[in-house]
Each structure stands twice: as structure tokens, then as C-alpha cells.
mmCIF file of C-alpha atoms in Angstrom:
data_model
loop_
_atom_site.group_PDB
_atom_site.id
_atom_site.type_symbol
_atom_site.label_atom_id
_atom_site.label_comp_id
_atom_site.label_asym_id
_atom_site.label_seq_id
_atom_site.Cartn_x
_atom_site.Cartn_y
_atom_site.Cartn_z
ATOM 1 C CA MET A 1 48.428 66.199 0.418
ATOM 2 C CA ARG A 2 44.645 65.957 0.314
ATOM 3 C CA GLN A 3 44.338 69.632 -0.620
ATOM 4 C CA GLU A 4 46.413 68.972 -3.730
ATOM 5 C CA TYR A 5 44.396 65.808 -4.374
ATOM 6 C CA SER A 6 41.180 67.831 -4.386
ATOM 7 C CA LEU A 7 42.649 69.973 -7.164
ATOM 8 C CA ASN A 8 44.457 67.620 -9.531
ATOM 9 C CA LYS A 9 42.191 64.576 -8.983
ATOM 10 C CA THR A 10 44.899 61.922 -9.143
ATOM 11 C CA THR A 11 45.584 59.229 -6.561
ATOM 12 C CA VAL A 12 45.709 60.712 -3.070
ATOM 13 C CA SER A 13 48.886 58.799 -2.228
ATOM 14 C CA CYS A 14 50.962 60.423 -4.985
ATOM 15 C CA SER A 15 49.897 64.054 -4.594
ATOM 16 C CA ARG A 16 53.189 65.441 -3.380
ATOM 17 C CA THR A 17 56.646 66.357 -4.595
ATOM 18 C CA PHE A 18 59.713 64.107 -4.608
ATOM 19 C CA ALA A 19 63.100 65.234 -3.324
ATOM 20 C CA VAL A 20 65.106 63.647 -6.153
ATOM 21 C CA VAL A 21 63.465 65.974 -8.680
ATOM 22 C CA ALA A 22 64.285 68.947 -6.458
ATOM 23 C CA LEU A 23 67.919 67.831 -6.260
ATOM 24 C CA MET A 24 68.194 67.424 -10.031
ATOM 25 C CA THR A 25 66.627 70.836 -10.585
ATOM 26 C CA GLY A 26 68.975 72.375 -8.046
ATOM 27 C CA ASN A 27 71.999 70.897 -9.815
ATOM 28 C CA ALA A 28 70.919 72.456 -13.104
ATOM 29 C CA VAL A 29 70.351 75.825 -11.443
ATOM 30 C CA LYS A 30 73.738 75.749 -9.708
ATOM 31 C CA ARG A 31 75.468 74.888 -12.976
ATOM 32 C CA LEU A 32 73.989 77.701 -15.071
ATOM 33 C CA ALA A 33 72.731 80.418 -12.739
ATOM 34 C CA VAL A 34 74.682 83.490 -11.720
ATOM 35 C CA THR A 35 73.419 85.523 -8.769
ATOM 36 C CA PRO A 36 75.084 88.908 -8.210
ATOM 37 C CA LEU A 37 75.957 89.420 -4.552
ATOM 38 C CA ASP A 38 73.943 92.635 -4.312
ATOM 39 C CA GLU A 39 70.750 91.257 -5.869
ATOM 40 C CA ASP A 40 67.984 88.978 -4.662
ATOM 41 C CA PRO A 41 67.570 85.817 -6.785
ATOM 42 C CA LEU A 42 63.834 85.742 -5.995
ATOM 43 C CA THR A 43 63.122 89.234 -7.280
ATOM 44 C CA ASN A 44 65.724 89.777 -9.979
ATOM 45 C CA LEU A 45 64.176 88.543 -13.239
ATOM 46 C CA THR A 46 66.332 90.423 -15.753
ATOM 47 C CA MET A 47 69.222 88.655 -17.410
ATOM 48 C CA SER A 48 72.454 89.937 -15.902
ATOM 49 C CA SER A 49 75.589 90.554 -17.908
ATOM 50 C CA ASP A 50 77.225 87.519 -16.301
ATOM 51 C CA GLY A 51 74.424 85.044 -16.964
ATOM 52 C CA PRO A 52 70.890 83.989 -16.014
ATOM 53 C CA THR A 53 69.565 84.161 -12.469
ATOM 54 C CA PRO A 54 68.382 81.054 -10.566
ATOM 55 C CA ILE A 55 64.698 81.826 -11.078
ATOM 56 C CA GLN A 56 65.249 82.215 -14.831
ATOM 57 C CA VAL A 57 66.975 78.844 -15.076
ATOM 58 C CA ALA A 58 64.324 77.116 -12.956
ATOM 59 C CA SER A 59 61.420 78.596 -14.925
ATOM 60 C CA ALA A 60 62.982 77.715 -18.284
ATOM 61 C CA LEU A 61 63.667 74.180 -17.073
ATOM 62 C CA SER A 62 60.077 73.787 -15.845
ATOM 63 C CA VAL A 63 58.643 74.865 -19.196
ATOM 64 C CA LEU A 64 60.981 72.550 -21.087
ATOM 65 C CA ILE A 65 60.075 69.595 -18.858
ATOM 66 C CA GLY A 66 56.379 70.285 -19.445
ATOM 67 C CA MET A 67 56.918 70.342 -23.209
ATOM 68 C CA ILE A 68 58.831 67.051 -23.133
ATOM 69 C CA GLN A 69 56.248 65.327 -20.922
ATOM 70 C CA THR A 70 53.422 66.521 -23.135
ATOM 71 C CA ALA A 71 55.219 65.220 -26.227
ATOM 72 C CA VAL A 72 55.814 61.853 -24.536
ATOM 73 C CA ALA A 73 52.139 61.603 -23.609
ATOM 74 C CA ILE A 74 50.878 62.594 -27.066
ATOM 75 C CA LEU A 75 53.200 60.109 -28.791
ATOM 76 C CA GLY A 76 52.200 57.362 -26.365
ATOM 77 C CA LEU A 77 55.766 56.676 -25.265
ATOM 78 C CA ASP A 78 54.644 56.189 -21.668
ATOM 79 C CA PHE A 79 53.806 52.563 -22.538
ATOM 80 C CA VAL A 80 57.341 51.680 -21.401
ATOM 81 C CA THR A 81 56.216 52.074 -17.793
ATOM 82 C CA THR A 82 54.012 48.992 -18.114
ATOM 83 C CA TYR A 83 57.184 46.874 -18.132
ATOM 84 C CA PHE A 84 58.392 48.111 -14.730
ATOM 85 C CA SER A 85 58.830 45.022 -12.566
ATOM 86 C CA ASP A 86 58.464 45.007 -8.769
ATOM 87 C CA GLU A 87 62.209 44.502 -8.432
ATOM 88 C CA LEU A 88 62.937 47.512 -10.646
ATOM 89 C CA VAL A 89 60.453 49.655 -8.750
ATOM 90 C CA GLY A 90 61.855 48.640 -5.363
ATOM 91 C CA GLY A 91 65.451 49.191 -6.419
ATOM 92 C CA PHE A 92 64.703 52.555 -7.999
ATOM 93 C CA THR A 93 62.833 53.973 -5.006
ATOM 94 C CA THR A 94 65.423 52.655 -2.543
ATOM 95 C CA GLY A 95 68.327 54.106 -4.523
ATOM 96 C CA ALA A 96 66.586 57.452 -4.912
ATOM 97 C CA SER A 97 65.831 57.579 -1.189
ATOM 98 C CA MET A 98 69.474 56.855 -0.343
ATOM 99 C CA HIS A 99 70.636 59.718 -2.554
ATOM 100 C CA VAL A 100 68.215 62.077 -0.815
ATOM 101 C CA PHE A 101 69.300 60.845 2.624
ATOM 102 C CA ILE A 102 73.006 61.309 1.896
ATOM 103 C CA THR A 103 72.426 64.758 0.421
ATOM 104 C CA GLN A 104 70.696 65.928 3.615
ATOM 105 C CA LEU A 105 73.413 64.742 6.012
ATOM 106 C CA LYS A 106 75.615 67.825 5.628
ATOM 107 C CA ASP A 107 72.673 70.103 6.424
ATOM 108 C CA VAL A 108 71.665 67.997 9.421
ATOM 109 C CA ALA A 109 75.197 68.259 10.818
ATOM 110 C CA GLY A 110 75.648 71.904 9.829
ATOM 111 C CA ILE A 111 78.791 71.185 7.804
ATOM 112 C CA THR A 112 79.547 73.769 5.129
ATOM 113 C CA GLY A 113 82.259 74.224 2.535
ATOM 114 C CA LEU A 114 82.156 70.692 1.106
ATOM 115 C CA ARG A 115 83.192 70.237 -2.492
ATOM 116 C CA ARG A 116 80.569 69.590 -5.131
ATOM 117 C CA ARG A 117 80.380 65.968 -6.271
ATOM 118 C CA ASP A 118 78.816 64.874 -9.567
ATOM 119 C CA GLY A 119 78.944 61.818 -11.779
ATOM 120 C CA VAL A 120 79.491 58.156 -10.972
ATOM 121 C CA ALA A 121 79.720 57.199 -7.272
ATOM 122 C CA ASN A 122 79.031 60.774 -6.173
ATOM 123 C CA ALA A 123 77.011 59.505 -3.198
ATOM 124 C CA LEU A 124 79.982 57.535 -1.877
ATOM 125 C CA LEU A 125 82.263 60.511 -2.402
ATOM 126 C CA LYS A 126 79.835 62.730 -0.482
ATOM 127 C CA VAL A 127 79.918 60.293 2.438
ATOM 128 C CA TYR A 128 83.733 60.344 2.312
ATOM 129 C CA ASP A 129 83.755 64.150 2.383
ATOM 130 C CA LEU A 130 81.365 64.146 5.345
ATOM 131 C CA CYS A 131 83.535 61.741 7.305
ATOM 132 C CA GLU A 132 86.588 63.841 6.515
ATOM 133 C CA ALA A 133 84.870 67.032 7.737
ATOM 134 C CA ILE A 134 83.117 65.512 10.761
ATOM 135 C CA GLY A 135 85.182 67.730 13.054
ATOM 136 C CA ARG A 136 83.468 70.829 11.623
ATOM 137 C CA THR A 137 80.027 69.705 12.800
ATOM 138 C CA ASN A 138 77.896 72.523 14.202
ATOM 139 C CA LEU A 139 76.573 71.049 17.452
ATOM 140 C CA MET A 140 73.695 73.534 17.662
ATOM 141 C CA THR A 141 72.508 72.635 14.151
ATOM 142 C CA LEU A 142 72.874 68.937 14.932
ATOM 143 C CA GLY A 143 70.862 69.366 18.125
ATOM 144 C CA LEU A 144 68.083 71.244 16.337
ATOM 145 C CA SER A 145 67.972 68.536 13.673
ATOM 146 C CA ALA A 146 67.725 65.793 16.293
ATOM 147 C CA VAL A 147 64.937 67.567 18.196
ATOM 148 C CA THR A 148 63.004 68.218 14.974
ATOM 149 C CA MET A 149 63.242 64.591 13.861
ATOM 150 C CA LEU A 150 62.189 63.416 17.326
ATOM 151 C CA VAL A 151 59.130 65.695 17.267
ATOM 152 C CA LEU A 152 58.135 64.470 13.800
ATOM 153 C CA VAL A 153 58.578 60.781 14.621
ATOM 154 C CA LEU A 154 56.713 60.969 17.933
ATOM 155 C CA GLY A 155 54.014 63.189 16.479
ATOM 156 C CA LYS A 156 53.271 61.217 13.316
ATOM 157 C CA ASP A 157 53.822 57.682 14.638
ATOM 158 C CA LEU A 158 52.579 58.002 18.225
ATOM 159 C CA ILE A 159 50.518 61.119 18.962
ATOM 160 C CA ASN A 160 48.522 61.390 15.718
ATOM 161 C CA PRO A 161 47.306 57.754 15.714
ATOM 162 C CA LEU A 162 46.374 58.094 19.393
ATOM 163 C CA VAL A 163 44.471 61.355 18.836
ATOM 164 C CA GLN A 164 42.636 59.985 15.801
ATOM 165 C CA LYS A 165 41.693 56.835 17.689
ATOM 166 C CA ARG A 166 40.622 58.387 20.994
ATOM 167 C CA LEU A 167 39.150 61.699 19.826
ATOM 168 C CA ARG A 168 37.889 60.542 16.406
ATOM 169 C CA CYS A 169 39.660 63.510 14.849
ATOM 170 C CA PRO A 170 39.652 63.186 11.020
ATOM 171 C CA VAL A 171 42.373 65.822 10.566
ATOM 172 C CA PRO A 172 45.896 64.911 11.746
ATOM 173 C CA ILE A 173 47.914 67.403 13.758
ATOM 174 C CA PRO A 174 50.320 69.141 11.298
ATOM 175 C CA PHE A 175 53.569 68.397 13.109
ATOM 176 C CA GLU A 176 55.607 69.376 10.037
ATOM 177 C CA LEU A 177 54.121 72.877 10.139
ATOM 178 C CA ILE A 178 54.605 73.057 13.907
ATOM 179 C CA ALA A 179 58.272 72.098 13.489
ATOM 180 C CA VAL A 180 58.823 74.761 10.820
ATOM 181 C CA ILE A 181 57.141 77.509 12.836
ATOM 182 C CA GLY A 182 58.849 76.472 16.062
ATOM 183 C CA GLY A 183 62.278 76.282 14.440
ATOM 184 C CA THR A 184 61.794 79.675 12.807
ATOM 185 C CA LEU A 185 60.829 81.309 16.101
ATOM 186 C CA VAL A 186 63.745 79.737 17.966
ATOM 187 C CA CYS A 187 66.253 80.836 15.311
ATOM 188 C CA GLN A 188 64.840 84.357 15.268
ATOM 189 C CA PHE A 189 64.600 85.073 18.999
ATOM 190 C CA ALA A 190 67.722 83.149 20.034
ATOM 191 C CA GLN A 191 69.766 84.726 17.215
ATOM 192 C CA LEU A 192 71.212 81.327 16.330
ATOM 193 C CA LYS A 193 72.717 82.607 13.089
ATOM 194 C CA THR A 194 74.736 85.261 14.909
ATOM 195 C CA ASN A 195 75.531 83.420 18.126
ATOM 196 C CA PHE A 196 76.020 79.859 16.877
ATOM 197 C CA ASN A 197 76.605 80.257 13.120
ATOM 198 C CA VAL A 198 73.467 78.271 12.266
ATOM 199 C CA THR A 199 72.672 78.508 8.552
ATOM 200 C CA THR A 200 69.208 79.924 7.859
ATOM 201 C CA VAL A 201 67.151 80.574 4.743
ATOM 202 C CA GLY A 202 67.570 84.315 5.166
ATOM 203 C CA TYR A 203 65.350 87.068 3.858
ATOM 204 C CA ILE A 204 62.261 85.935 1.941
ATOM 205 C CA PRO A 205 60.489 88.705 0.003
ATOM 206 C CA THR A 206 56.722 88.928 0.230
ATOM 207 C CA GLY A 207 54.467 88.317 -2.751
ATOM 208 C CA LEU A 208 55.277 86.745 -6.100
ATOM 209 C CA PRO A 209 57.316 88.187 -8.984
ATOM 210 C CA ALA A 210 55.400 89.297 -12.050
ATOM 211 C CA PRO A 211 55.111 86.530 -14.691
ATOM 212 C CA ILE A 212 57.402 86.800 -17.696
ATOM 213 C CA PHE A 213 58.048 84.587 -20.700
ATOM 214 C CA PRO A 214 60.855 82.074 -20.007
ATOM 215 C CA HIS A 215 64.221 82.520 -21.682
ATOM 216 C CA VAL A 216 64.100 80.102 -24.603
ATOM 217 C CA ASP A 217 67.805 80.655 -25.225
ATOM 218 C CA LEU A 218 68.448 78.503 -22.135
ATOM 219 C CA PHE A 219 66.645 75.487 -23.610
ATOM 220 C CA SER A 220 69.706 74.194 -25.448
ATOM 221 C CA SER A 221 71.731 74.159 -22.224
ATOM 222 C CA LEU A 222 68.932 72.513 -20.242
ATOM 223 C CA ILE A 223 67.680 69.890 -22.710
ATOM 224 C CA LEU A 224 69.612 66.989 -21.141
ATOM 225 C CA ASP A 225 68.520 67.982 -17.637
ATOM 226 C CA ALA A 226 64.913 68.285 -18.802
ATOM 227 C CA ILE A 227 64.944 64.843 -20.430
ATOM 228 C CA SER A 228 66.489 63.259 -17.334
ATOM 229 C CA ILE A 229 64.012 64.898 -14.972
ATOM 230 C CA SER A 230 61.069 63.978 -17.229
ATOM 231 C CA VAL A 231 62.099 60.321 -17.186
ATOM 232 C CA VAL A 232 62.624 60.365 -13.415
ATOM 233 C CA VAL A 233 59.236 62.015 -12.815
ATOM 234 C CA MET A 234 57.499 59.379 -14.932
ATOM 235 C CA ALA A 235 59.379 56.544 -13.245
ATOM 236 C CA ILE A 236 58.727 57.879 -9.750
ATOM 237 C CA HIS A 237 55.025 58.363 -10.402
ATOM 238 C CA VAL A 238 54.529 54.858 -11.759
ATOM 239 C CA SER A 239 56.816 53.268 -9.151
ATOM 240 C CA LEU A 240 55.055 54.828 -6.184
ATOM 241 C CA SER A 241 51.667 54.097 -7.730
ATOM 242 C CA LYS A 242 52.531 50.411 -8.042
ATOM 243 C CA ILE A 243 53.929 50.221 -4.507
ATOM 244 C CA LEU A 244 50.873 51.879 -2.980
ATOM 245 C CA ALA A 245 48.471 49.944 -5.190
ATOM 246 C CA LYS A 246 49.993 46.735 -3.896
ATOM 247 C CA ARG A 247 49.689 47.937 -0.301
ATOM 248 C CA PHE A 248 46.097 49.203 -0.546
ATOM 249 C CA GLN A 249 44.951 46.527 -3.023
ATOM 250 C CA TYR A 250 43.769 48.566 -5.972
ATOM 251 C CA ASP A 251 44.731 48.607 -9.646
ATOM 252 C CA VAL A 252 46.838 51.140 -11.519
ATOM 253 C CA ASN A 253 46.341 51.956 -15.184
ATOM 254 C CA THR A 254 49.778 53.094 -16.348
ATOM 255 C CA ASN A 255 48.307 54.433 -19.590
ATOM 256 C CA GLN A 256 46.529 57.044 -17.514
ATOM 257 C CA VAL A 257 49.896 58.662 -16.772
ATOM 258 C CA GLY A 258 50.025 60.126 -20.263
ATOM 259 C CA ALA A 259 46.492 61.474 -20.094
ATOM 260 C CA THR A 260 47.184 62.982 -16.687
ATOM 261 C CA ILE A 261 50.305 64.746 -17.959
ATOM 262 C CA ILE A 262 48.404 66.261 -20.877
ATOM 263 C CA ARG A 263 45.729 67.560 -18.514
ATOM 264 C CA LEU A 264 48.286 68.951 -16.088
ATOM 265 C CA ASN A 265 50.206 70.771 -18.809
ATOM 266 C CA LEU A 266 47.419 71.957 -21.096
ATOM 267 C CA ASP A 267 43.989 71.867 -19.490
ATOM 268 C CA SER A 268 43.083 74.158 -16.608
ATOM 269 C CA ARG A 269 39.609 72.610 -16.500
ATOM 270 C CA GLN A 270 40.997 69.753 -14.417
ATOM 271 C CA TYR A 271 40.637 72.037 -11.412
ATOM 272 C CA LEU A 272 36.855 72.122 -11.796
ATOM 273 C CA PRO A 273 34.768 69.617 -9.800
ATOM 274 C CA GLY A 274 33.142 66.620 -11.395
ATOM 275 C CA HIS A 275 36.049 64.260 -12.110
ATOM 276 C CA MET A 276 35.614 60.785 -10.684
ATOM 277 C CA ASN A 277 37.689 59.766 -7.684
ATOM 278 C CA LEU A 278 40.335 57.485 -9.186
ATOM 279 C CA PHE A 279 41.401 55.991 -5.889
ATOM 280 C CA ASP A 280 37.854 55.021 -4.873
ATOM 281 C CA ARG A 281 36.996 53.861 -8.387
ATOM 282 C CA GLU A 282 39.946 51.503 -8.666
ATOM 283 C CA ARG A 283 39.436 50.228 -5.128
ATOM 284 C CA LYS A 284 35.765 49.551 -5.936
ATOM 285 C CA LYS A 285 36.796 47.577 -9.036
ATOM 286 C CA SER A 286 39.123 45.413 -6.954
ATOM 287 C CA THR A 287 36.376 44.835 -4.357
ATOM 288 C CA ASP A 288 33.835 43.865 -7.027
ATOM 289 C CA ARG A 289 36.209 41.311 -8.542
ATOM 290 C CA GLN A 290 36.765 39.739 -5.150
#
């Protein structure tokens, strides 16, 4: 998003999250976290007698990932990314996208109660479980999913280009936000959870919990997850940068990944104005060479 780009000053095309990282983080949280039935995981920050809460696991994992990425950048180990070939980049992004797509199918169809699948060939096993439970599809959830996808496709691929071309509007219509607000209102006023058993997010408390120091005793249980996520984050960043650089014809300096990570983890001054626009700078270099 351009708002994020204005803050962290990296390439505008890569200023967003990636679903694979969210899935990997969620797996770690599900494995270690314990949420008492009578407590809210977003507000309960004290270690329960049964184990850590989801927010404690997620915060500890985030800190550990930041430490690992900073160490990789300081030691210069990010040089490995310079050997990523186009075939490796294409295969990695395609495989990651397929995992995300398969993971979302059960939510699109409103199927609940599926077993958890991990390890080798888990994507194929998830597809098998979905086919086996196809009879439990929630038609209301499936209909809402279809309408939402239709709105997003028509809005982003048809309406937005037409509006920007005819009206010279520099800001696209936020169809994602419209879909979220519209879906929330429909679920609330139509009581879809009660009448049609549509799964919703539920109660979301206002405000943010007070900051506390992460539980370092969780680091030993999260070290493998943190290493895996750190590698995936680095690979995704470089892969998408190379794909978009090829599309928009500008150069990517993979060594800058390490410097960017250090700034993101240690230096709050990156949010001050004055840093040069990387995207425009690299595009200008390519134009000058031509």
C-alpha cells in the first residue's frame, strides 16, 4: 500500500504482507497457545496455568524473527538471495500461492471441523478432506464468498481502470474496504451467524493492549518456526522484487535487503522524510542506460 510505502521507503510494489507468513505464524500459535474458554485472547496477556495465550506466542515469535533477520543482515548472509534464478522465483511464488489458495477453500465453502494437516503433502490431504466433506458446505457462506469475489474482480479489473481513465481520478476506489464493511453490515443486520450458522470473527475489543516484554521462555519452542519464517520472508521479498523489476524494467539490489532489515528492526528514523525514492531511482538508472 502506498501509505506503508510512504513510511518504510522501500519499493512500492512490495509494501504489503504475504499470506504464507500469516499461515506459518498461525500454525505456531495453534501449536503452543492455550486460550481459556472464558477469556479473550486479545486482552489476556498473563501466562495462564495451562500455557501461553495466542498473543504471547505471536509477540514472542515476532521478536525472535526480528532478532534472526537482524543477525542475518549484520553477518551478510543475505548474499544467498543473489543466486535466486527466475525458475526458482517462479516456482516458489506459484507454490506459495497454491498453498494459500487451498487453505482458504474451507472458509470460502463454510466447512468446519476438518482435521489439521501438517507435514509432507499436507496440501493434497487438505484437498482430499474438502472433497470428503463437500456435503457440509454452508450455502450462505459460499454465496457470500462468491458475491465478494465478484465485487472485487469487477471493481479492480473493470470499474477502477474505467474511473481512472474517464475521470482522471488518481486514487482507486477501495473495493476491498467496501467489501469488508458491506459484509460486516449484512452479517450483523441479517443475523447470519444465528440464522444460517455463518462463521464470523466475533467480538473485537477496542483499543490496544498495554505493551509488555515478550516471554523469552518461549524462544526455545519457537526457534525453528522463527528460522523458517525468516527464510521465507527473505525469499518472498527478493522473489517478488525480481518479478516486479522484470515487469516494470528496473534493477534490484539484493544486498539492500540486509540494510533494509536492519533499519526496520533497529532504526525508527526510517520513518522521517528525506530518504530517496528507491523505485524512481532504480527506474531512472535503467532509463539512463537505455
